[in-house]
Coordinates of C-alpha atoms and ligand atoms in Angstrom, one line a residue:
M1 CA -6.9 0.5 -5.5
P2 CA -7.0 -1.6 -8.7
P3 CA -4.6 -0.3 -11.4
H4 CA -5.3 3.3 -12.4
Q5 CA -7.0 4.4 -15.6
P6 CA -5.2 3.5 -18.9
G7 CA -4.7 7.1 -19.9
A8 CA -2.9 7.8 -16.7
Q9 CA -0.9 4.6 -16.9
R10 CA 0.6 5.7 -20.2
R11 CA 2.1 8.8 -18.7
H12 CA 2.6 7.7 -15.1
L13 CA 3.6 4.1 -14.3
T14 CA 1.7 2.8 -11.3
G15 CA 1.8 -0.5 -9.3
P16 CA 4.4 -3.2 -9.9
G17 CA 5.8 -1.6 -13.1
L18 CA 6.6 1.5 -11.1
A19 CA 8.2 -0.5 -8.3
R20 CA 11.0 -1.8 -10.4
A21 CA 11.3 1.3 -12.6
A22 CA 11.2 3.6 -9.7
L23 CA 13.6 1.6 -7.6
S24 CA 16.1 1.4 -10.4
R25 CA 15.6 4.9 -12.0
I26 CA 14.1 7.5 -9.8
C27 CA 15.1 6.4 -6.3
R28 CA 18.0 8.0 -4.6
Y29 CA 20.9 5.6 -4.9
G30 CA 22.6 5.9 -1.6
W31 CA 20.5 3.3 0.2
A32 CA 20.5 0.7 -2.5
S33 CA 23.9 -0.6 -1.4
D34 CA 22.3 -1.8 1.9
W35 CA 20.7 -4.5 -0.1
G36 CA 22.8 -4.7 -3.2
D37 CA 21.8 -7.7 -5.3
N38 CA 19.6 -8.8 -2.4
L39 CA 17.1 -6.0 -3.0
F40 CA 14.7 -8.3 -4.8
I41 CA 15.3 -11.5 -2.8
G42 CA 14.1 -12.4 0.7
T43 CA 10.5 -11.9 1.5
V44 CA 7.8 -9.8 -0.1
L45 CA 4.6 -9.1 1.8
E46 CA 1.5 -8.0 -0.2
F47 CA -1.4 -6.7 1.9
G48 CA -4.4 -6.7 -0.4
V49 CA -4.2 -9.4 -3.0
L50 CA -7.7 -9.5 -4.6
N51 CA -7.1 -11.5 -7.8
G52 CA -3.4 -11.3 -7.5
S53 CA -2.5 -9.0 -10.3
Y54 CA -0.1 -6.8 -8.4
L55 CA 1.4 -9.8 -6.6
K56 CA 2.1 -11.4 -10.0
G57 CA 3.4 -8.1 -11.4
F58 CA 5.8 -7.7 -8.5
G59 CA 6.9 -11.3 -8.9
E60 CA 7.7 -10.7 -12.5
H61 CA 9.5 -7.5 -11.8
F62 CA 11.5 -9.1 -9.0
R63 CA 12.2 -12.2 -11.3
W64 CA 10.5 -14.5 -8.8
K65 CA 13.5 -14.5 -6.5
P66 CA 11.6 -13.7 -3.3
V67 CA 9.1 -15.7 -1.3
F68 CA 5.8 -13.9 -1.6
W69 CA 3.2 -13.8 1.2
G70 CA -0.2 -12.4 0.3
F71 CA -2.8 -11.4 2.9
D72 CA -6.4 -10.9 2.1
S73 CA -9.9 -11.7 3.5
F74 CA -10.8 -12.6 -0.1
V75 CA -14.3 -11.5 0.9
G76 CA -13.5 -7.8 0.5
L77 CA -13.0 -4.8 2.8
P78 CA -13.8 -4.7 6.5
A79 CA -15.5 -1.7 8.0
E80 CA -13.3 1.4 8.3
A81 CA -12.4 2.5 11.9
E82 CA -15.1 4.7 13.5
G83 CA -14.8 8.4 12.4
Q84 CA -12.2 7.8 9.7
P85 CA -13.2 9.0 6.2
R86 CA -13.5 6.5 3.3
P87 CA -14.7 6.8 -0.2
L88 CA -18.2 5.4 -0.8
A89 CA -16.5 2.9 -3.2
W90 CA -14.7 1.3 -0.2
S91 CA -17.8 0.0 1.6
P92 CA -17.6 -3.1 3.7
G93 CA -17.5 -6.2 1.5
S94 CA -16.5 -4.3 -1.7
L95 CA -13.4 -5.6 -3.6
S96 CA -14.3 -9.2 -2.8
S97 CA -12.6 -12.0 -4.7
V98 CA -15.6 -14.4 -4.3
G99 CA -18.3 -12.1 -5.7
S100 CA -21.4 -11.4 -3.7
G101 CA -20.9 -14.8 -1.9
P102 CA -23.2 -17.2 -0.3
A103 CA -24.8 -16.5 3.1
A104 CA -24.1 -19.6 5.0
S105 CA -20.8 -19.6 6.8
E106 CA -19.7 -23.2 5.6
D107 CA -20.4 -22.0 2.1
K108 CA -18.4 -18.9 2.7
H109 CA -15.4 -20.9 3.9
A110 CA -15.6 -23.1 0.8
A111 CA -15.9 -20.0 -1.5
V112 CA -12.9 -18.4 0.1
A113 CA -10.9 -21.7 -0.2
R114 CA -11.9 -21.8 -3.9
A115 CA -10.9 -18.2 -4.4
V116 CA -7.5 -18.8 -2.8
E117 CA -6.9 -21.8 -5.0
R118 CA -7.9 -19.9 -8.1
V119 CA -5.8 -16.9 -7.3
H120 CA -2.8 -19.1 -6.4
A121 CA -3.2 -21.1 -9.6
S122 CA -3.4 -17.9 -11.7
I123 CA -0.1 -16.7 -10.2
T124 CA 1.8 -20.0 -10.3
E125 CA 0.2 -22.0 -13.2
G126 CA 3.0 -23.6 -15.2
F127 CA 5.6 -22.2 -12.8
P128 CA 5.5 -24.4 -9.7
E129 CA 8.9 -23.0 -8.6
R130 CA 7.2 -19.6 -7.8
K131 CA 7.1 -19.3 -4.0
V132 CA 3.7 -17.9 -3.2
H133 CA 1.7 -18.2 0.1
L134 CA -1.8 -16.8 0.3
V135 CA -3.2 -16.2 3.8
P136 CA -6.9 -15.8 3.9
G137 CA -8.7 -13.9 6.7
M138 CA -9.3 -10.4 8.1
Y139 CA -6.1 -9.0 9.4
S140 CA -7.6 -8.6 12.8
E141 CA -7.6 -12.4 12.9
S142 CA -5.1 -13.7 10.4
L143 CA -2.1 -11.6 11.4
T144 CA -1.0 -13.7 14.4
P145 CA 2.4 -13.9 16.3
Q146 CA 2.6 -17.6 15.1
L147 CA 2.3 -16.6 11.5
A148 CA 5.0 -13.9 11.9
A149 CA 7.3 -16.5 13.5
R150 CA 6.6 -18.9 10.6
I151 CA 7.5 -16.3 8.0
L152 CA 10.7 -15.3 9.8
R153 CA 11.7 -18.9 10.2
T154 CA 11.0 -20.0 6.6
S155 CA 11.7 -16.9 4.5
G156 CA 13.1 -14.2 6.7
P157 CA 12.3 -10.5 7.2
A158 CA 10.7 -8.5 4.4
S159 CA 12.8 -6.8 1.7
F160 CA 9.6 -5.2 0.2
I161 CA 6.2 -4.6 1.6
D162 CA 3.2 -3.4 -0.5
I163 CA 0.3 -1.9 1.3
D164 CA -2.8 -2.1 -1.0
S165 CA -5.5 -2.7 1.5
D166 CA -7.1 0.7 0.9
L167 CA -8.3 1.5 4.4
Y168 CA -6.6 3.2 7.4
I169 CA -7.6 0.4 9.7
S170 CA -6.1 -2.3 7.4
A171 CA -2.8 -0.4 6.9
R172 CA -2.6 0.2 10.7
Q173 CA -3.2 -3.5 11.5
A174 CA -0.7 -4.7 8.8
L175 CA 2.0 -2.3 9.9
D176 CA 1.6 -2.9 13.6
W177 CA 1.9 -6.6 13.0
V178 CA 5.0 -6.1 10.8
F179 CA 6.8 -3.9 13.4
E180 CA 5.7 -5.8 16.5
H181 CA 7.1 -9.0 15.2
G182 CA 10.3 -8.0 13.5
L183 CA 9.1 -8.6 10.0
A184 CA 10.8 -5.4 8.8
R185 CA 14.5 -4.6 9.1
V186 CA 16.7 -1.6 8.2
G187 CA 16.5 -1.4 4.4
T188 CA 13.0 -2.8 4.0
V189 CA 11.1 -0.8 1.4
I190 CA 7.4 -0.1 1.9
R191 CA 5.2 1.0 -1.0
Y192 CA 1.8 2.6 -0.4
D193 CA -0.8 2.2 -3.1
D194 CA -3.4 4.7 -1.7
W195 CA -1.2 7.2 0.1
W196 CA -2.7 10.1 -1.9
T197 CA -6.2 8.8 -2.6
L198 CA -8.1 10.3 0.3
A199 CA -6.3 13.6 0.0
C200 CA -7.0 13.7 -3.8
A201 CA -10.6 12.9 -3.2
T202 CA -11.0 16.1 -1.0
R203 CA -10.6 18.0 -4.3
N204 CA -13.8 16.4 -5.5
P205 CA -16.6 19.1 -5.3
R206 CA -18.7 16.6 -3.4
N207 CA -16.1 16.5 -0.7
R208 CA -16.0 20.3 0.1
N209 CA -16.4 19.5 3.9
Y210 CA -13.1 17.6 3.8
H211 CA -11.1 20.2 1.9
R212 CA -8.4 21.9 4.0
D213 CA -5.7 24.4 3.0
A214 CA -2.1 23.6 3.6
A215 CA -3.0 20.5 5.6
S216 CA -0.5 17.8 6.5
I217 CA -0.9 14.5 4.5
E218 CA -1.8 12.4 7.6
S219 CA -4.6 14.8 8.5
Y220 CA -6.5 13.3 5.6
G221 CA -6.5 9.9 7.3
G222 CA -6.0 6.6 5.3
E223 CA -2.5 5.2 4.8
P224 CA -0.5 8.3 5.7
L225 CA -2.2 8.4 9.1
A226 CA -1.4 4.7 9.7
H227 CA 2.2 5.2 8.6
E228 CA 2.6 8.2 11.0
E229 CA 1.1 6.4 14.0
V230 CA 3.2 3.3 13.4
A231 CA 6.4 5.3 13.0
H232 CA 5.8 6.9 16.4
R233 CA 4.4 3.9 18.2
H234 CA 7.2 1.6 17.1
G235 CA 10.0 4.1 17.0
V236 CA 10.6 3.6 13.3
T237 CA 12.6 6.2 11.3
F238 CA 11.6 6.0 7.7
A239 CA 13.3 7.7 4.8
C240 CA 11.7 8.6 1.5
A241 CA 13.2 6.1 -1.0
C242 CA 11.4 7.4 -4.1
G243 CA 8.1 8.7 -5.3
P244 CA 6.1 11.7 -4.0
C245 CA 7.3 11.8 -0.4
D246 CA 10.4 13.9 -0.7
A247 CA 10.6 17.7 -0.9
E248 CA 14.3 18.3 -0.4
S249 CA 14.6 21.9 -1.3
G250 CA 16.6 22.5 -4.4
G251 CA 17.1 18.8 -5.1
P252 CA 15.8 17.1 -8.3
M253 CA 13.1 15.3 -6.3
S254 CA 11.4 18.6 -5.2
R255 CA 11.1 19.7 -8.8
Y256 CA 9.4 16.4 -9.7
F257 CA 7.3 16.5 -6.6
A258 CA 6.1 20.0 -7.4
T259 CA 5.1 19.2 -10.9
G260 CA 3.7 15.8 -10.2
H261 CA 6.1 13.8 -12.4
V262 CA 7.4 11.5 -9.8
G263 CA 4.5 9.0 -9.9
F264 CA 1.7 8.5 -7.5
N265 CA 3.0 6.0 -5.0
P266 CA 5.6 6.8 -2.4
F267 CA 8.2 4.2 -1.4
F268 CA 9.7 4.5 2.1
R269 CA 12.8 2.8 3.3
V270 CA 13.2 1.7 7.0
A271 CA 16.2 3.7 8.0
K272 CA 16.3 3.0 11.7
L273 CA 14.4 0.8 14.2
S274 CA 13.8 1.1 17.9
A275 CA 14.6 4.8 18.0
P276 CA 11.6 6.6 19.5
P277 CA 9.9 8.9 18.6
G278 CA 10.4 7.8 15.0
N279 CA 10.1 9.8 11.9
T280 CA 7.7 9.3 8.9
G281 CA 10.2 10.3 6.3
F282 CA 7.5 12.4 4.5
A283 CA 9.2 15.7 3.9
A284 CA 6.6 17.8 2.2
N285 CA 4.8 20.6 3.9
G286 CA 1.1 21.4 3.5
T287 CA 1.7 23.8 0.7
M288 CA 3.6 21.2 -1.3
V289 CA 0.9 18.6 -0.6
G290 CA -1.7 21.1 -1.9
R291 CA 0.3 21.7 -5.0
F292 CA 0.5 17.9 -5.6
L293 CA -3.3 17.5 -5.1
D294 CA -3.9 20.3 -7.6
R295 CA -1.5 19.2 -10.3
M296 CA -0.9 15.5 -10.2
P297 CA -2.8 14.0 -13.2
V298 CA -3.6 10.7 -11.3
C299 CA -5.0 12.8 -8.5
R300 CA -7.4 14.5 -10.9
N301 CA -9.0 11.1 -11.6
Y302 CA -10.4 11.1 -8.1
R303 CA -12.0 14.6 -8.4
S304 CA -15.0 13.9 -10.5
R305 CA -15.9 10.3 -9.6
G306 CA -19.1 9.9 -7.6
S307 CA -17.7 6.8 -6.0
F308 CA -15.0 8.9 -4.4
A309 CA -17.5 11.0 -2.4
L310 CA -16.2 10.7 1.2
S311 CA -18.0 9.5 4.2
S312 CA -16.9 9.1 7.8
H313 CA -20.3 7.7 9.0
S314 CA -21.6 4.2 9.3
N315 CA -18.2 2.7 10.0
T316 CA -18.3 0.2 12.8
A317 CA -15.3 -0.4 15.0
H318 CA -15.6 -4.2 14.5
V319 CA -13.1 -5.7 12.1
Ligands
LIG1 C1 -7.6 -2.7 -3.9 S1 -7.7 -4.4 -3.4 C2 -6.2 -5.1 -3.7 C3 -5.8 -5.0 -5.2 C4 -4.7 -5.9 -5.5 N1 -3.4 -5.5 -4.9 C5 -4.5 -6.1 -7.0 O1 -3.5 -6.6 -7.4 O2 -5.4 -5.8 -7.8 C6 -7.8 -4.3 -1.7 C7 -7.9 -5.7 -1.1 O3 -7.5 -5.6 0.3 C8 -8.3 -6.5 1.1 N2 -8.4 -6.0 2.5 C9 -8.5 -4.8 2.9 N3 -8.5 -4.7 4.2 C10 -8.4 -5.9 4.7 C11 -8.3 -6.5 6.0 N4 -8.4 -5.7 7.1 N5 -8.2 -7.8 6.1 C12 -8.1 -8.6 5.0 N6 -8.2 -8.1 3.7 C13 -8.3 -6.8 3.5 C14 -9.6 -6.6 0.3 O4 -10.3 -7.8 0.5 C15 -9.2 -6.4 -1.1 O5 -9.1 -7.6 -1.8

């Protein structure tokens, strides 16, 4: 999602601002020593660039030490996987960086090339030392083994991965690629921008059919479902690094979690690799999830908006 509403931002940091603030202030500290001063160097992968505002924000918060790789079709969202719910706002082609776009495919290529150039310039203008690579294309085509090998060879495995590509199918393709090709290592931190969006939207009166009591977070679909499937498929053990993914009973995080003062975006750390069956690191039960949905102020934003009416029809499997 694009940055949240200004009112919500005043009280709850979101996006890149939260990344640095959260990692330095509200995360558990034990794991930070794995990276030490290297936490913000290495490689950052941004899935979902649009006009580059988050990428630029992360760059500034990480003092432009890492090499940034941004992946986007630049022509908007693909179709969601068949049967998976999505808000009406996330229709195929929405969130395009090139506007409505020309019909002819040569023109489309040129429009994408111009968009990539514009976004790259807006991030690096006046600062040629910023290391930013933008990779255009739908993930089903652009995330190749060759590209993974190039990233590993030139900038190394990711220290930080931001998933802001909205859909289940996109998070699933991005994460499968990351874990299949060794782009994450123990200590890599993954932030999810829309972890809660679908679940929050079920509190919208238009979405009564999707409302469930005490349901697990992945049962709502979207990023949590992709995360769970990838953890099990690739044998990844994640740990909640910070944000609303931890419900340790009696610990300070559970208090924040329960009252919604821990921000909107969970950050997971890769704790172990190649240890099937894996673990999502999401420790909240359905009751805590429900409490978060009812109380979290950012979550309330999704309740009334018509564009967050959910649909699981008219998706095509082709992406
Ligand atoms: C919410 S926007 C990203 C916002 C961005 N992080 C920012 O700073 O404002 C989601 C982006 O993900 C891209 N996207 C989603 N799924 C994709 C896929 N499967 N392949 C390529 N791009 C995808 C869309 O084109 C869109 O630009």
